[in-house]
PDB file of C-alpha atoms in Angstrom:
ATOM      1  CA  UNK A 785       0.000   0.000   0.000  1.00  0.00           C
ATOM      2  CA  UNK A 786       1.599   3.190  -0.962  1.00  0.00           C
ATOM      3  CA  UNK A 787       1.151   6.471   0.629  1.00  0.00           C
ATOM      4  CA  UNK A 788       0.139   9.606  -2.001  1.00  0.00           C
ATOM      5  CA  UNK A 789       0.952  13.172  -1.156  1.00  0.00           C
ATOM      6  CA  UNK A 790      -0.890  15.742   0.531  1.00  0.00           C
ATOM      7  CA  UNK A 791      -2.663  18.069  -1.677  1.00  0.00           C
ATOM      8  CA  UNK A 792      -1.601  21.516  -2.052  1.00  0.00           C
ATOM      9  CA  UNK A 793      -3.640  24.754  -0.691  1.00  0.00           C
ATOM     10  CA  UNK A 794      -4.513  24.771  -4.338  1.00  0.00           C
ATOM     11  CA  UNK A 795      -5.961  21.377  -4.574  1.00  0.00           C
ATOM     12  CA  UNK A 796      -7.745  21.846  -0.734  1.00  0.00           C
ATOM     13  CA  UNK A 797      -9.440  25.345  -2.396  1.00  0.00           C
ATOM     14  CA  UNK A 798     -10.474  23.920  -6.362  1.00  0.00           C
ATOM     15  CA  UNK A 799     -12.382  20.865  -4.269  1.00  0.00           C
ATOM     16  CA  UNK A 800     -14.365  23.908  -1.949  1.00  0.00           C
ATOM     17  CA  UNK A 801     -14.623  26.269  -4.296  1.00  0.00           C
ATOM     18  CA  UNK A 802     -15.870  26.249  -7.775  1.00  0.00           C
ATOM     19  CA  UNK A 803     -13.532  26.701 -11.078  1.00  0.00           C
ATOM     20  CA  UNK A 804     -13.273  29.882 -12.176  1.00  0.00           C
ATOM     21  CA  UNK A 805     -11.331  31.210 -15.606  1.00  0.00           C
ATOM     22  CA  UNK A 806     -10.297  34.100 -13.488  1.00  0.00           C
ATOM     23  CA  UNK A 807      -8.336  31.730 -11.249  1.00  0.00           C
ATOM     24  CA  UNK A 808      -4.469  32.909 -11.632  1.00  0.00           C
ATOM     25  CA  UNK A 809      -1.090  30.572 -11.527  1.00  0.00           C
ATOM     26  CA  UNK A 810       1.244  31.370  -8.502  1.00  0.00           C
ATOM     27  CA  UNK A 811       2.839  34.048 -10.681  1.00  0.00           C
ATOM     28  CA  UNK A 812       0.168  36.411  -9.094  1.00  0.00           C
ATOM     29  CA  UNK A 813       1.648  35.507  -5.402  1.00  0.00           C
ATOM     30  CA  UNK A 814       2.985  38.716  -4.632  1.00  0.00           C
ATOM     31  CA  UNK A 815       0.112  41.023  -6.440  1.00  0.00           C
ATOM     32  CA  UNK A 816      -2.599  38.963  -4.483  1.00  0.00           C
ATOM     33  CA  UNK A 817      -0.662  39.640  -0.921  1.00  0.00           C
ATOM     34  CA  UNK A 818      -0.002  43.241  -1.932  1.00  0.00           C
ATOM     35  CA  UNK A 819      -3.827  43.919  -2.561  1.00  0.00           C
ATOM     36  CA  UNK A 820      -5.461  41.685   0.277  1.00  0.00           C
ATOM     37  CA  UNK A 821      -2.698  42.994   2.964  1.00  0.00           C
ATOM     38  CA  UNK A 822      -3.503  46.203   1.814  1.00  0.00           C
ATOM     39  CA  UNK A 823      -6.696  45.890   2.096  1.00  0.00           C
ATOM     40  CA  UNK A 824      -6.694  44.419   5.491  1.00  0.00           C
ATOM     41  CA  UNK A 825      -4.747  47.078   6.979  1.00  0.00           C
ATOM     42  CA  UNK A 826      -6.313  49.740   5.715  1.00  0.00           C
ATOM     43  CA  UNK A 827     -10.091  48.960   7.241  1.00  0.00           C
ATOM     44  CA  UNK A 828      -8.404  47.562  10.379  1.00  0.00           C
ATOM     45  CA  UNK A 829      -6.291  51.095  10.688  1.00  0.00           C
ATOM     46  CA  UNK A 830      -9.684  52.800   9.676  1.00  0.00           C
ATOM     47  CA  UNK A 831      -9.025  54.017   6.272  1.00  0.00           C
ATOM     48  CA  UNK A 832     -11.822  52.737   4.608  1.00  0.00           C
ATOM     49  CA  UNK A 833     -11.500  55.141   1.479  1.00  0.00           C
ATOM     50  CA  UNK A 834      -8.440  53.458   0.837  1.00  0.00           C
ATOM     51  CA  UNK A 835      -9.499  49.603   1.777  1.00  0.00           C
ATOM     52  CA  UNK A 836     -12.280  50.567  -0.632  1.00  0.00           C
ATOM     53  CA  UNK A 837      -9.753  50.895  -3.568  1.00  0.00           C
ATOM     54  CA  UNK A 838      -8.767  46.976  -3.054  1.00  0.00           C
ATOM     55  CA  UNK A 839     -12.640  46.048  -3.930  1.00  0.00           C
ATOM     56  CA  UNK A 840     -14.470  45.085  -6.623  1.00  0.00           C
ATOM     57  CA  UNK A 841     -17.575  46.935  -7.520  1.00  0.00           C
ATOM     58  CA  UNK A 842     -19.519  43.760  -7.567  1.00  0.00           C
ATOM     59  CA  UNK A 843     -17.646  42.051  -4.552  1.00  0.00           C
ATOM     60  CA  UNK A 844     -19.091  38.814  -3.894  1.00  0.00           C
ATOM     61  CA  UNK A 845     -18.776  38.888   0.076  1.00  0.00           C
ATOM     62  CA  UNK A 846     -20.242  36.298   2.719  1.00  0.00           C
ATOM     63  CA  UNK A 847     -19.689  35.642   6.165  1.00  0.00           C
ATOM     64  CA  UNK A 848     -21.082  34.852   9.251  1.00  0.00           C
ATOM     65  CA  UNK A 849     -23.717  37.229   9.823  1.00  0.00           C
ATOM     66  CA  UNK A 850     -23.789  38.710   6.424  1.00  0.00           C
ATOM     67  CA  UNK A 851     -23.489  39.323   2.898  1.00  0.00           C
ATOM     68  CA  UNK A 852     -23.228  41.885   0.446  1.00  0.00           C
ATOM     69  CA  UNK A 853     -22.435  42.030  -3.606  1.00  0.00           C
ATOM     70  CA  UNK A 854     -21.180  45.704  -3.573  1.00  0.00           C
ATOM     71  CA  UNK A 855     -18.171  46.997  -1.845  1.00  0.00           C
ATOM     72  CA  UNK A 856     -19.615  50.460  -0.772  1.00  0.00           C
ATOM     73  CA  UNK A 857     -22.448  48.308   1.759  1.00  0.00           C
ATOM     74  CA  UNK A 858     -19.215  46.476   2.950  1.00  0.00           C
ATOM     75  CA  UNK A 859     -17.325  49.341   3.859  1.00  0.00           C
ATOM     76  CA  UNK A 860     -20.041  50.913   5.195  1.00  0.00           C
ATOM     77  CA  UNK A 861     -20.684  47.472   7.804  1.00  0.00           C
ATOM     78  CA  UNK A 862     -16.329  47.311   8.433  1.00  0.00           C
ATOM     79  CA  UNK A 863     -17.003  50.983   9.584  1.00  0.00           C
ATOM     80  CA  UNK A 864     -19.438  49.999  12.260  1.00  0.00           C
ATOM     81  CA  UNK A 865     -17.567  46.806  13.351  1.00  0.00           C
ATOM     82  CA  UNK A 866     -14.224  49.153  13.778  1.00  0.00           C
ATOM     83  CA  UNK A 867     -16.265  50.785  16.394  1.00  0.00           C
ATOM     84  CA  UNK A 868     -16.429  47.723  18.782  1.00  0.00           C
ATOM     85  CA  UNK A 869     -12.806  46.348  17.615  1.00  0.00           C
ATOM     86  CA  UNK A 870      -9.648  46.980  19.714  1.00  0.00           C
ATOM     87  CA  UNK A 871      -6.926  44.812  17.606  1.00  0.00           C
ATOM     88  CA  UNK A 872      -6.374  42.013  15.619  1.00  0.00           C
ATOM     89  CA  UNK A 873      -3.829  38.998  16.190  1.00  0.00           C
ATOM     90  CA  UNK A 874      -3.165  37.396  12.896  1.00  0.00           C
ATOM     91  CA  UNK A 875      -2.315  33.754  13.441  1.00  0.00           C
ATOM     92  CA  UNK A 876      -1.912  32.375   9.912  1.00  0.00           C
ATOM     93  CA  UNK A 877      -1.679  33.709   6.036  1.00  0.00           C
ATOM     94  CA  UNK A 878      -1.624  31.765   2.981  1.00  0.00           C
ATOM     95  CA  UNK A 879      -1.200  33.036  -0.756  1.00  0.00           C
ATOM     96  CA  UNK A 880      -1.461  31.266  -3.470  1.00  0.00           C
ATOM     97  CA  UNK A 881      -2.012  32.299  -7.164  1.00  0.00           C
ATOM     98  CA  UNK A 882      -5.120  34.634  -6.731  1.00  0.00           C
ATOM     99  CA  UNK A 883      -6.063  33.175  -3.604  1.00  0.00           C
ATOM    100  CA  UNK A 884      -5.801  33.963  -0.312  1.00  0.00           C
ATOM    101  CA  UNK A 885      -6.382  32.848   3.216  1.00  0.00           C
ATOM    102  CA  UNK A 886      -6.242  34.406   6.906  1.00  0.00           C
ATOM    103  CA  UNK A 887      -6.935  33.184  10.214  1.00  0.00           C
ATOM    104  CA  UNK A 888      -6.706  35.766  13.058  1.00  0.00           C
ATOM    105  CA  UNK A 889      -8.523  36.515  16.775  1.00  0.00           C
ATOM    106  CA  UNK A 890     -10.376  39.690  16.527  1.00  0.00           C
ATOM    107  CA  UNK A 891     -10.029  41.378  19.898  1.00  0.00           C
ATOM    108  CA  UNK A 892     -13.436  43.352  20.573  1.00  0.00           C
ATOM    109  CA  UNK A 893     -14.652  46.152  23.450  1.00  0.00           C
ATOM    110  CA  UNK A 894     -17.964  43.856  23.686  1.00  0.00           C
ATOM    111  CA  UNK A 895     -19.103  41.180  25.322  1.00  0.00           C
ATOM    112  CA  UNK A 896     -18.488  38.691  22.472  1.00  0.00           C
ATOM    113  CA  UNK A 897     -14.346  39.466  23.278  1.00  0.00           C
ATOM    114  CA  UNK A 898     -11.954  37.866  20.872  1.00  0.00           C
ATOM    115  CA  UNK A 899     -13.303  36.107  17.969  1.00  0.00           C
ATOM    116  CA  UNK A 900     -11.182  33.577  15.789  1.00  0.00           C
ATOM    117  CA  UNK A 901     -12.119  33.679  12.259  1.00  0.00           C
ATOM    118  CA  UNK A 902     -10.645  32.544   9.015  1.00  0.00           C
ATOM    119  CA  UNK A 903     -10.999  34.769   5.754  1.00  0.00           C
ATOM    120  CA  UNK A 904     -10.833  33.887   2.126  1.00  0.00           C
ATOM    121  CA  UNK A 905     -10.229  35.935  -0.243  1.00  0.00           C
ATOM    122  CA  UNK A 906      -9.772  35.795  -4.748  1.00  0.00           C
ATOM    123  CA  UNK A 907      -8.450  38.630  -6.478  1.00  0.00           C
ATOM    124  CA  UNK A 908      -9.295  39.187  -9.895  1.00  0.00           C
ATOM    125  CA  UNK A 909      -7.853  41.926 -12.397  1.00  0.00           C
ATOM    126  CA  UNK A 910      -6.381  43.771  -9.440  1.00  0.00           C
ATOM    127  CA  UNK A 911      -9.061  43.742  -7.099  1.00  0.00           C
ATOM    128  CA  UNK A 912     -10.519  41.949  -4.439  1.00  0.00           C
ATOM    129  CA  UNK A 913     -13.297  39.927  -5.932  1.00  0.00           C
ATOM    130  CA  UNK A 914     -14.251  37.515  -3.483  1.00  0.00           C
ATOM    131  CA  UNK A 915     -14.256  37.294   0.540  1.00  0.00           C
ATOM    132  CA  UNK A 916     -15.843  34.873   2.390  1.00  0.00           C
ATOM    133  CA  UNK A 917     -15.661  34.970   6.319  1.00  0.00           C
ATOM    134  CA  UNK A 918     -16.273  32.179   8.580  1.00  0.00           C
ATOM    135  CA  UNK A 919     -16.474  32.747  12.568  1.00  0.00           C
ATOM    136  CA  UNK A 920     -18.888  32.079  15.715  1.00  0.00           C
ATOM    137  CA  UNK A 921     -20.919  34.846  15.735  1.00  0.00           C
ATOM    138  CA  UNK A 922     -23.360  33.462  18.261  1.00  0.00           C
ATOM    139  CA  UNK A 923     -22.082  36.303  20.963  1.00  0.00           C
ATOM    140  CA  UNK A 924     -22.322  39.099  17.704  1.00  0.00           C
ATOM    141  CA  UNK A 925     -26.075  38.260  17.202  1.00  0.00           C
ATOM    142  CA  UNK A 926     -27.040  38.465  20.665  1.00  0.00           C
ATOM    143  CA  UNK A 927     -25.574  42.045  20.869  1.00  0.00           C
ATOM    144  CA  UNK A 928     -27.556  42.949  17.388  1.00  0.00           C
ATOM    145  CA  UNK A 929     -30.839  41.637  18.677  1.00  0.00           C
ATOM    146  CA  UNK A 930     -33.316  42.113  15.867  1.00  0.00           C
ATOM    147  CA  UNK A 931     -30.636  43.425  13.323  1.00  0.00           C
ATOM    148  CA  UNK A 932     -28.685  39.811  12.776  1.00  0.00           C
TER     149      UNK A 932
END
């Protein structure tokens, strides 16, 4: 019985995530950290004009508590979150082609305290087309009552 490899991030994503002819080769590595870094630090430093400039018009974004296909509607909900958020300890990145991946504890000033979550993110033509978020917001929607 022999043994095969381990897949690649590559592999793991094309199995979760459906093929796309935007999809880049790892050529695009440094572009695709440049942009979602960017991005990153910019809303987390609270310049949202500028974390803007890493989106996609039509961003396709989901997460835990929601979802939005326009960038303006996310900026405008990364504003509000900034206002309970006191830092963020990044744990993990991966790049890869057009792909990305982040795992990091958000450290909040509200009862639902530090949050783990893991981010996705696929760049296409120099922006930030896709973002999906995964995280326990079970402490979020209690704070948001009706609004979750």
């Amino acid at each position: 019985y022999g043994y095969s490899r381990s897949p690649s991030f590559s592999e793991i994503i094309s199995l979760l995530i459906p093929f796309d002819k935007e999809r880049k080769t790892m050529g695009e590595k440094e572009n695709t950290q440049s942009i979602v870094d960017g991005y990153t630090n910019s809303w987390i430093s609270g310049d949202f004009k500028k974390a803007r400039s890493y989106l996609a018009d039509d961003i396709d974004f989901r997460g835990s508590l929601n979802q939005f296909s326009d960038a303006d509607s996310l900026i405008a909900a990364l504003e509000k979150f900034t206002k309970i958020l006191k830092s963020v300890d990044f744990t993990s990145r991966f790049y890869e082609g057009n792909e990305a991946m982040l795992m990091y504890d958000y450290h909040t000033d509200s009862p639902a305290g530090s949050i783990r979550t893991v981010e996705y993110f696929r760049v296409a033509r120099g922006k930030i087309k896709e973002i999906k978020v995964v995280y326990d917001a079970t402490e979020l929607r209690k704070m948001m009552g009706d609004q979750a």
